[in-house]
mmCIF file of C-alpha atoms in Angstrom:
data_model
loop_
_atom_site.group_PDB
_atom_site.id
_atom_site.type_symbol
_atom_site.label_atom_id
_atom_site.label_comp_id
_atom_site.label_asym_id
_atom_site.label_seq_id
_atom_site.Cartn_x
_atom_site.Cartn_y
_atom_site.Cartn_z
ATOM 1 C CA UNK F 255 -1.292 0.994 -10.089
ATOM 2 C CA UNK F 256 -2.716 3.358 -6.670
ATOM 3 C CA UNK F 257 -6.345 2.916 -5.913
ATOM 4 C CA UNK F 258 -5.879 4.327 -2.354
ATOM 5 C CA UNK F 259 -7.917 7.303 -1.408
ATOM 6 C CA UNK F 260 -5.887 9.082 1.134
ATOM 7 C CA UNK F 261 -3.571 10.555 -1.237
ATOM 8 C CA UNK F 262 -3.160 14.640 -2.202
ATOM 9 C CA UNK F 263 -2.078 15.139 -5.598
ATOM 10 C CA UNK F 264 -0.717 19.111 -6.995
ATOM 11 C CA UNK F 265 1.479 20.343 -8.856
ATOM 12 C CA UNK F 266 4.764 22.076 -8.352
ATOM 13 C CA UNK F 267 6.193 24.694 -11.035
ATOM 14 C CA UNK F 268 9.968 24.763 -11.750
ATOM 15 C CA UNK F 269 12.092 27.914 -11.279
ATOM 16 C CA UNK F 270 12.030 27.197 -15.717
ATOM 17 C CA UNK F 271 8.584 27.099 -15.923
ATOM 18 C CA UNK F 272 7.696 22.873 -15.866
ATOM 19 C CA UNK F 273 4.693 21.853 -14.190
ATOM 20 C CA UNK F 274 5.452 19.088 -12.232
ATOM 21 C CA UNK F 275 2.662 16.024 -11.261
ATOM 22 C CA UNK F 276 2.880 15.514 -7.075
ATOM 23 C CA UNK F 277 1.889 12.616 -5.144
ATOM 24 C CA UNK F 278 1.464 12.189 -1.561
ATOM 25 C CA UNK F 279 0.648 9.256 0.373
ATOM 26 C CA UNK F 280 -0.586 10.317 3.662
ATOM 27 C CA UNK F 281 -0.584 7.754 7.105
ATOM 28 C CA UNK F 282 -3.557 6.501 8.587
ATOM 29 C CA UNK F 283 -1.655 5.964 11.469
ATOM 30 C CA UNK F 284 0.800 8.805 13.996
ATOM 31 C CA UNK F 285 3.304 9.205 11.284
ATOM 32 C CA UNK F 286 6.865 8.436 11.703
ATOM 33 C CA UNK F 287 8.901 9.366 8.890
ATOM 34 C CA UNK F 288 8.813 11.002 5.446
ATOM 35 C CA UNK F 289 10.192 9.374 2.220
ATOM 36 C CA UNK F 290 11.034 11.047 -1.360
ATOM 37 C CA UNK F 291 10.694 8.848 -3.705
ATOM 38 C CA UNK F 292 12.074 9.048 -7.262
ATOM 39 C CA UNK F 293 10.234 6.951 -10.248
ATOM 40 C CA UNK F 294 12.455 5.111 -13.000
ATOM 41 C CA UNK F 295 12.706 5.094 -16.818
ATOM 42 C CA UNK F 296 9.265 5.017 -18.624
ATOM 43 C CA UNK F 297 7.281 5.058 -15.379
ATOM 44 C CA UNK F 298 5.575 7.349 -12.906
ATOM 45 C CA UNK F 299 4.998 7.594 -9.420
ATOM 46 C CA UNK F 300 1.361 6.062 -10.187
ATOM 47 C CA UNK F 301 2.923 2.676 -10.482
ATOM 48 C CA UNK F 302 3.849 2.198 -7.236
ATOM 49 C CA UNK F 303 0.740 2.192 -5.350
ATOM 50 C CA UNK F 304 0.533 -1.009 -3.720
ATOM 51 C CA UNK F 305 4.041 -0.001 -2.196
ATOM 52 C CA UNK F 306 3.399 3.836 -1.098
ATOM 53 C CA UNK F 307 0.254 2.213 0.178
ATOM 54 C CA UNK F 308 1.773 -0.260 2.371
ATOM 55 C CA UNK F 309 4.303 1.955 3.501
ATOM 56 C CA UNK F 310 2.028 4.976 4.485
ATOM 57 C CA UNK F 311 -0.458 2.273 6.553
ATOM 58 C CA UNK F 312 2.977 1.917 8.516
ATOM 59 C CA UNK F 313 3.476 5.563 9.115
ATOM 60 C CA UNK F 314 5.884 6.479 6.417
ATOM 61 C CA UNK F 315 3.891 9.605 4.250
ATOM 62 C CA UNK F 316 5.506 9.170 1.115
ATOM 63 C CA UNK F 317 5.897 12.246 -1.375
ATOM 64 C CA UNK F 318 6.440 11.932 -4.796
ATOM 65 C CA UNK F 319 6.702 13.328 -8.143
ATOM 66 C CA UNK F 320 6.473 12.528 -11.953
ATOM 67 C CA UNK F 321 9.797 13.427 -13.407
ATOM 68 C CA UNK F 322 10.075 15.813 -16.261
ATOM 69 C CA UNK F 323 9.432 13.778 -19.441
ATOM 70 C CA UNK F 324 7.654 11.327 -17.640
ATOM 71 C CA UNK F 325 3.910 10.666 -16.989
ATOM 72 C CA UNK F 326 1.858 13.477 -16.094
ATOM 73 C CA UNK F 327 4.271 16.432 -16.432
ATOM 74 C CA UNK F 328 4.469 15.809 -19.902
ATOM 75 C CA UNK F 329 1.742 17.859 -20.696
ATOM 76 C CA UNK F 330 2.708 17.992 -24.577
ATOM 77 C CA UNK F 331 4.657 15.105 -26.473
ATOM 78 C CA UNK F 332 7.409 17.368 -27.346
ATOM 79 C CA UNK F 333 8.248 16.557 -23.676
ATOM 80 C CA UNK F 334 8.122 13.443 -23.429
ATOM 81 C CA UNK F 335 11.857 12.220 -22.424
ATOM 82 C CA UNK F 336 13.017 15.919 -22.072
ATOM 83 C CA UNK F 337 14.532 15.027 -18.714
ATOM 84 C CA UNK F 338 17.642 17.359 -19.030
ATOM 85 C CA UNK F 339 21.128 16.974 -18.024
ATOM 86 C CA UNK F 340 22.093 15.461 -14.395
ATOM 87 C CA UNK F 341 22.606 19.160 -13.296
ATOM 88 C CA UNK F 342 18.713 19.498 -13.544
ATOM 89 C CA UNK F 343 17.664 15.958 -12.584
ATOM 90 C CA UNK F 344 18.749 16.856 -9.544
ATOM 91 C CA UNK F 345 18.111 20.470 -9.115
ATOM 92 C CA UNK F 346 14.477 19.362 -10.265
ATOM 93 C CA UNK F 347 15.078 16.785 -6.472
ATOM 94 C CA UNK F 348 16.121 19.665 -4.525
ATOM 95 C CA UNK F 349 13.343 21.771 -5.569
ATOM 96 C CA UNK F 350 10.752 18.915 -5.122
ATOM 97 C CA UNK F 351 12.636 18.464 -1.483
ATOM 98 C CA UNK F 352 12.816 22.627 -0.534
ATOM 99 C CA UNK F 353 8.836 22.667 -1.298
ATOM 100 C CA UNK F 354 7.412 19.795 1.194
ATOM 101 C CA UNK F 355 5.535 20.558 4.362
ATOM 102 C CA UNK F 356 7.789 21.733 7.067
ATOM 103 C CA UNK F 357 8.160 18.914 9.522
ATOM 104 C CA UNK F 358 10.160 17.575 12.074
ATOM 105 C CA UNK F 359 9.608 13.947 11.091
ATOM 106 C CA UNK F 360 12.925 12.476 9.576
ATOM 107 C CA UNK F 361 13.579 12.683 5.830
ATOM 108 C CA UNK F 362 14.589 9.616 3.458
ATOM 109 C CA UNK F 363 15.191 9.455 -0.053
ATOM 110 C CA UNK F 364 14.823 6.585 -2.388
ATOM 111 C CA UNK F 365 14.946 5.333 -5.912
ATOM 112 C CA UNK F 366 13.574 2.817 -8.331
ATOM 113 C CA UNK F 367 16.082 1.806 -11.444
ATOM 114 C CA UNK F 368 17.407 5.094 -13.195
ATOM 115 C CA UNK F 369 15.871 6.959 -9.989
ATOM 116 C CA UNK F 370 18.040 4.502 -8.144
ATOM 117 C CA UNK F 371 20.991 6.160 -9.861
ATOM 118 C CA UNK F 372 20.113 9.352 -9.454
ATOM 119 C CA UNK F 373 19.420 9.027 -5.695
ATOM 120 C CA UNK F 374 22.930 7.511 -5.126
ATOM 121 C CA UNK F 375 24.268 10.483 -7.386
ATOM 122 C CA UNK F 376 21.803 12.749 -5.072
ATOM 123 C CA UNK F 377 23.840 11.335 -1.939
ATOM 124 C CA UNK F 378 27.086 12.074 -3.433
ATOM 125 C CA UNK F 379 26.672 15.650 -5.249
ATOM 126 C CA UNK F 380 23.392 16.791 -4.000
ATOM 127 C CA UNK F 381 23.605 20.042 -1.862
ATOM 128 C CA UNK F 382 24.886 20.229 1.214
ATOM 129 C CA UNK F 383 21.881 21.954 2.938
ATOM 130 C CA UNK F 384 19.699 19.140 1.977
ATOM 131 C CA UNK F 385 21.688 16.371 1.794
ATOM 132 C CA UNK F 386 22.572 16.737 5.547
ATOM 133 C CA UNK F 387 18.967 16.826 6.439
ATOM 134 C CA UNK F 388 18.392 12.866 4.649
ATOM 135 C CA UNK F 389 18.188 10.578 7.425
ATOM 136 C CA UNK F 390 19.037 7.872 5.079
ATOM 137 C CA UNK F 391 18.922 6.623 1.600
ATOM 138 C CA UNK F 392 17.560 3.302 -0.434
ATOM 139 C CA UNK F 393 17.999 2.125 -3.699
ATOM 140 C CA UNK F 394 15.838 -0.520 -5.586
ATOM 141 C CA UNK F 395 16.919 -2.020 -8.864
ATOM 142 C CA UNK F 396 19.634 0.870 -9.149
ATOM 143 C CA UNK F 397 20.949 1.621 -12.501
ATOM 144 C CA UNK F 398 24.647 1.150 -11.957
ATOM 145 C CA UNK F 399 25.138 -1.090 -15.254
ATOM 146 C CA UNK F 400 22.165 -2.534 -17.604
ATOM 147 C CA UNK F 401 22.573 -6.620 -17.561
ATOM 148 C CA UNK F 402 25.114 -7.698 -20.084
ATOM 149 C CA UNK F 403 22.274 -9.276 -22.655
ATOM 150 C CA UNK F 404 20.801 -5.971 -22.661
ATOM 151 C CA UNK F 405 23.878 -3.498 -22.649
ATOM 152 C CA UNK F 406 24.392 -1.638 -26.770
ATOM 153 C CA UNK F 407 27.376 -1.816 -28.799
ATOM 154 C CA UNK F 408 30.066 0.539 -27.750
ATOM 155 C CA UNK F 409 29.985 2.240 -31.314
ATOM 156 C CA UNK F 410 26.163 2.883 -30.920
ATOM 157 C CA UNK F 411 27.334 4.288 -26.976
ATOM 158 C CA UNK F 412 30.221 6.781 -28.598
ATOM 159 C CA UNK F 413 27.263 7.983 -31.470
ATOM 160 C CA UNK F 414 24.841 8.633 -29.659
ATOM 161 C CA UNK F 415 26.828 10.742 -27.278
ATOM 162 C CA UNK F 416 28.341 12.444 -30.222
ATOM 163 C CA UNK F 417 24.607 12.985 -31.777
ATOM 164 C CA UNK F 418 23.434 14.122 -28.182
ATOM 165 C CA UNK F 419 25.421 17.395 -28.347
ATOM 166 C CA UNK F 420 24.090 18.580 -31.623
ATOM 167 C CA UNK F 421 20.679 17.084 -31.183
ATOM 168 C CA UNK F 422 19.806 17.347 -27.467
ATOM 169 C CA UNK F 423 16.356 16.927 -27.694
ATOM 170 C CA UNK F 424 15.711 14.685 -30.887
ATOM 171 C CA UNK F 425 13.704 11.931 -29.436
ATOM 172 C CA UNK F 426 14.436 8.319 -29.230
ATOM 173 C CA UNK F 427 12.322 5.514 -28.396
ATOM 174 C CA UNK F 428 14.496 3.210 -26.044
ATOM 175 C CA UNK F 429 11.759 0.066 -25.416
ATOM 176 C CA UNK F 430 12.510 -2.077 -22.383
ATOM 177 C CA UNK F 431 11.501 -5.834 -22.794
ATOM 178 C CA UNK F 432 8.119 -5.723 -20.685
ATOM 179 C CA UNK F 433 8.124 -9.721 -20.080
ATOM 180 C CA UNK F 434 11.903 -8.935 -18.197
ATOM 181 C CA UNK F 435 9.731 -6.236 -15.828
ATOM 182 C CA UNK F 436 8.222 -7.990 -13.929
ATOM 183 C CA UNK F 437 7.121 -11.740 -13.094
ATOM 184 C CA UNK F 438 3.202 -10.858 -12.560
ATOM 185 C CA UNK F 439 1.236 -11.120 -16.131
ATOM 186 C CA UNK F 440 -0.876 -8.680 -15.265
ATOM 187 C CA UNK F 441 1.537 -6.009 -14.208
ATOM 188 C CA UNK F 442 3.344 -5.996 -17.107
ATOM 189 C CA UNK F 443 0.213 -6.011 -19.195
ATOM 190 C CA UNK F 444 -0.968 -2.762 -17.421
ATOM 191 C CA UNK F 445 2.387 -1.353 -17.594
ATOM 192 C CA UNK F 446 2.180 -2.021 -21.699
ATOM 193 C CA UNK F 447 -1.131 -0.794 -22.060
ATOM 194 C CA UNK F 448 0.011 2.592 -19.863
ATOM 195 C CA UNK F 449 0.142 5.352 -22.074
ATOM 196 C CA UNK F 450 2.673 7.347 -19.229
ATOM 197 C CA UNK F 451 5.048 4.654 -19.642
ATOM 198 C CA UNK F 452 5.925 5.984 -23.432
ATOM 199 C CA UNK F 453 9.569 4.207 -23.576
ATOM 200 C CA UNK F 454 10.683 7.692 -25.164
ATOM 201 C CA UNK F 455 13.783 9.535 -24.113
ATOM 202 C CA UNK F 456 15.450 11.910 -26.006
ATOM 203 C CA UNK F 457 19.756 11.991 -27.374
ATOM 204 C CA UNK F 458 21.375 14.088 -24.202
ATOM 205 C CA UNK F 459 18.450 12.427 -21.560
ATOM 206 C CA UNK F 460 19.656 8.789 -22.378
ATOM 207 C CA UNK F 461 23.059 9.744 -22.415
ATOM 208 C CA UNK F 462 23.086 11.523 -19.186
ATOM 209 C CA UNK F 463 21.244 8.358 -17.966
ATOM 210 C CA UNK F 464 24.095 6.140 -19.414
ATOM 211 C CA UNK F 465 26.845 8.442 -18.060
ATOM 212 C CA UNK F 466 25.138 8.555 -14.384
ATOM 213 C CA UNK F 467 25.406 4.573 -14.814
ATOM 214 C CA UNK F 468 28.574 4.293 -15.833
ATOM 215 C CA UNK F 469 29.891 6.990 -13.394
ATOM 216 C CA UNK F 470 28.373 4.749 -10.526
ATOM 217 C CA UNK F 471 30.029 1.778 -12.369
ATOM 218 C CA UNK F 472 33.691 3.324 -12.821
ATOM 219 C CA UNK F 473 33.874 4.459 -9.281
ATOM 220 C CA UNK F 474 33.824 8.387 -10.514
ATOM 221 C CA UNK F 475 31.042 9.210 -8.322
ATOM 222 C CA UNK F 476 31.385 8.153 -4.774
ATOM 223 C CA UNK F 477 28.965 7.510 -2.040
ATOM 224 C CA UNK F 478 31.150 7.565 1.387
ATOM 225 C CA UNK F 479 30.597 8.677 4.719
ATOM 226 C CA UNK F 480 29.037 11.965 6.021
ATOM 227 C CA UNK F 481 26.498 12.195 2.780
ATOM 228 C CA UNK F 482 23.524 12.143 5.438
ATOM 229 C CA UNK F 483 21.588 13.850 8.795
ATOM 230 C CA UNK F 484 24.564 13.636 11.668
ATOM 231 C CA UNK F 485 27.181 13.323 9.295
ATOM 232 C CA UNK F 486 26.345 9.877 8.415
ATOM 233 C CA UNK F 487 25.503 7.980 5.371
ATOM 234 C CA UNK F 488 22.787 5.013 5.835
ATOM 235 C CA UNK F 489 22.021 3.508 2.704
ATOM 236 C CA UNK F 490 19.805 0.128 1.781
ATOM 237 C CA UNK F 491 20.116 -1.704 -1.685
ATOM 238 C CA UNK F 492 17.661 -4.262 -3.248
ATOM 239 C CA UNK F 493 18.248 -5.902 -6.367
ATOM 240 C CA UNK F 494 16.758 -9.104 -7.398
ATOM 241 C CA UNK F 495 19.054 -11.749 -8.570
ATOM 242 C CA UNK F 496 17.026 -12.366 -12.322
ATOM 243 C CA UNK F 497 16.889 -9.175 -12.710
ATOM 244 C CA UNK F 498 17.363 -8.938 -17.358
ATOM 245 C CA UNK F 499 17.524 -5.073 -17.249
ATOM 246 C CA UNK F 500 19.581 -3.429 -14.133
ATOM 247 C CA UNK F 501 22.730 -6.115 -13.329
ATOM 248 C CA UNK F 502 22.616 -7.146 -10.572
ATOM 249 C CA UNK F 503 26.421 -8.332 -10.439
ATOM 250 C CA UNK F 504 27.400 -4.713 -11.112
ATOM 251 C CA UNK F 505 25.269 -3.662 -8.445
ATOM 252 C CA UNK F 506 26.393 -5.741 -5.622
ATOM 253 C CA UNK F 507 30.206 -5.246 -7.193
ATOM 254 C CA UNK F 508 29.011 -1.621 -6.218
ATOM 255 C CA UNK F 509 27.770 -1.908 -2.669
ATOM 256 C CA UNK F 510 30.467 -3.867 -1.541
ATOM 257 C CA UNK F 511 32.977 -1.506 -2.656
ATOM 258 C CA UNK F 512 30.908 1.002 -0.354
ATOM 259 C CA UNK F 513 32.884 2.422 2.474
ATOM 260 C CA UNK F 514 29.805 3.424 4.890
ATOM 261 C CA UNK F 515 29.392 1.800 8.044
ATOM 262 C CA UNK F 516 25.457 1.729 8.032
ATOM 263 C CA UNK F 517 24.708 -0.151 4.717
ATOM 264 C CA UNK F 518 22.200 -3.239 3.745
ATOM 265 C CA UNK F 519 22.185 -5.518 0.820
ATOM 266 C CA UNK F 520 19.346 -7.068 0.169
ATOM 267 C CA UNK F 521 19.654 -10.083 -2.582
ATOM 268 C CA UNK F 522 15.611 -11.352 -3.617
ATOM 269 C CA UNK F 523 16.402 -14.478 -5.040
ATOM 270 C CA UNK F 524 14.995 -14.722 -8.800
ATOM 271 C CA UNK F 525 13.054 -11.424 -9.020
ATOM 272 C CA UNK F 526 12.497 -9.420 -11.622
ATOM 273 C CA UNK F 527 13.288 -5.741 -12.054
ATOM 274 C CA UNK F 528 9.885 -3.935 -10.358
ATOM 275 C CA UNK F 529 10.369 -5.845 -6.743
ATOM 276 C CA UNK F 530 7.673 -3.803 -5.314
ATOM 277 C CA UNK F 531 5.425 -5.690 -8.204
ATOM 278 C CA UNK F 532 6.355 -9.026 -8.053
ATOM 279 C CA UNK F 533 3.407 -11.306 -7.251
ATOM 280 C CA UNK F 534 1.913 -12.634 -4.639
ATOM 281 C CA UNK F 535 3.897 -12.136 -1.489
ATOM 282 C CA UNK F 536 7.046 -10.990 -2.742
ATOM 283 C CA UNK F 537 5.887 -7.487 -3.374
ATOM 284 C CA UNK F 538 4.225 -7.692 0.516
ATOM 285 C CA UNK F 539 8.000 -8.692 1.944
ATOM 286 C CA UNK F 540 9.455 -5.773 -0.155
ATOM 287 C CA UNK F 541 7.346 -3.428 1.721
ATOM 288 C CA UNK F 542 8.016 -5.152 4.510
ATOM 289 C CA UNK F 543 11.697 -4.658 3.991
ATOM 290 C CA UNK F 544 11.524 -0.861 3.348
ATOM 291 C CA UNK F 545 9.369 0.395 5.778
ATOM 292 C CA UNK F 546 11.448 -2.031 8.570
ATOM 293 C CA UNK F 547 14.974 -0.228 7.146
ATOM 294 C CA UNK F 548 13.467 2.989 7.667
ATOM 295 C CA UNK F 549 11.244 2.861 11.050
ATOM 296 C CA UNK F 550 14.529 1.555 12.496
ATOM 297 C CA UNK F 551 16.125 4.162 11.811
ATOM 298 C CA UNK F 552 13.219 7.090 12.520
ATOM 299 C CA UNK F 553 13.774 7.441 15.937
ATOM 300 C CA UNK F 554 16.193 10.061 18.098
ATOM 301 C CA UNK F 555 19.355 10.539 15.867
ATOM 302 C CA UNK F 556 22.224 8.194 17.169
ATOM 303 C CA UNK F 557 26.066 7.918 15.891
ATOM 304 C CA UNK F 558 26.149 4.390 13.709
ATOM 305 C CA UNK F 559 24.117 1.897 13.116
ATOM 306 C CA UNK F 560 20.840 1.974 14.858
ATOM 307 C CA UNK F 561 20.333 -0.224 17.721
ATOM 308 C CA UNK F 562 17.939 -2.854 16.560
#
């Protein structure tokens, strides 16, 4: 959880009238870059305050924003879950992107589990006009698959797509295994005593969530080249290797099927799923790794891989 104090929190109103919760982590030090950064299933941007912390102390500012259905823009429980269809997952992104500070500092975008997915979906069918102004992208946990002990039956798949088109918004409680979150006691005690993190989707938010996955999975949505600022995609992945809720064989099946020159892989041997809560030092060398993949790649724009 974020017990900084150099933060700026707001809200930002949807062109359909949903008050969105806004974060900001600002530097304490000559800022060099910006990063989006897009919260997973059952969580909110709240929960990653020992990260945005580190990372701002190294001159990243980090913006970012509780997702519809999630944490504090639910502001009734009717909402809770009512994430919509991909189509405004990531129209909701492009607003959130359109409405930050106007800055020449460059602009990255990254994800945590089913915000994983939907930044690598971002990358690949986000608009142009923004897309071309990400400097790079990074994925943590993505959801391209859930691990095989945790996938559902394919009948209970086919229903509740079927039941998703006549009941789009009938709620479902989806609960994730909290001792598979994380390997810190007292993180995944906090997270189970959160409130925000309600485990509750509803029919057509889970399925779109599913059908992001498995569109990642199947190769139907592609991240190649020329997704990013000068026509060049620069994407980092982190998965952790014991990670019981995202595979992490179907992610690195992924990545290495990538066809972009400036890619990373980063494998944490026997982490969990939250890698920027695992204890001790982990979660201080998965800061480490983030804000290192982007400040080498804040400086002038060059054609590649950055010289490092």
């Amino acid at each position: 959880m974020d017990t900084a104090t150099n933060f700026t929190e707001g809200t930002l109103k949807t062109p359909d009238g949903i008050e969105l919760y806004t974060k900001t982590w600002n530097t304490s030090v000559p800022a060099k870059a910006r990063l989006v950064f897009i919260h997973g299933f059952s969580d909110h941007c709240n929960f990653y305050g020992d990260l945005f912390r580190s990372l701002s102390e190294q001159g990243i500012i980090v913006h970012s924003f509780d997702q519809r259905g999630w944490g504090r823009s639910v502001h009734q429980t009717s909402q809770r879950g009512q994430t919509g269809p991909t189509t405004q997952v990531l129209a909701d992104i492009t607003h959130f992107i359109r409405n930050l500070p106007a800055s020449s500092l460059p602009l990255f975008l990254m994800g945590h589990s089913m915000g994983g997915a939907e930044t690598l979906v971002y990358a690949a069918q986000g608009p142009s006009e923004i897309t071309k102004t990400i400097r790079g992208y990074l994925v943590e946990s993505p959801f391209i698959a859930l691990h095989p002990d945790a996938r559902p039956w394919r009948l209970t798949v086919t229903l509740g797509r079927f039941a998703s088109k006549l009941l789009p918004n009938m709620p479902m409680l989806n609960k994730l295994d909290a001792s598979k979150v994380c390997r810190d006691p007292e993180v995944v005690r906090v997270w189970q005593d959160d409130a925000l993190c309600h485990d509750t989707g509803t029919l057509a938010g889970l399925a779109g969530m599913l059908d992001r996955a498995g569109d990642l999975e199947d190769g139907k949505v592609v991240v190649g080249e020329g997704l990013g600022e000068g026509g060049r995609t620069r994407l980092w992945v982190g998965h952790g290797t014991a990670d019981a809720i995202c595979g992490f064989e179907a992610c690195e099946k992924f990545y290495k099927a990538l066809k972009v020159e400036d890619k990373e892989f980063r494998k944490y041997e026997g982490w969990y799923h939250k890698l920027h809560s695992e204890p001790g030092e982990d979660k201080v060398t998965f800061a480490r790794d983030v804000a290192r993949w982007i400040l080498d790649r804040s400086g002038e724009l060059t054609i590649g891989k950055p010289k490092l």
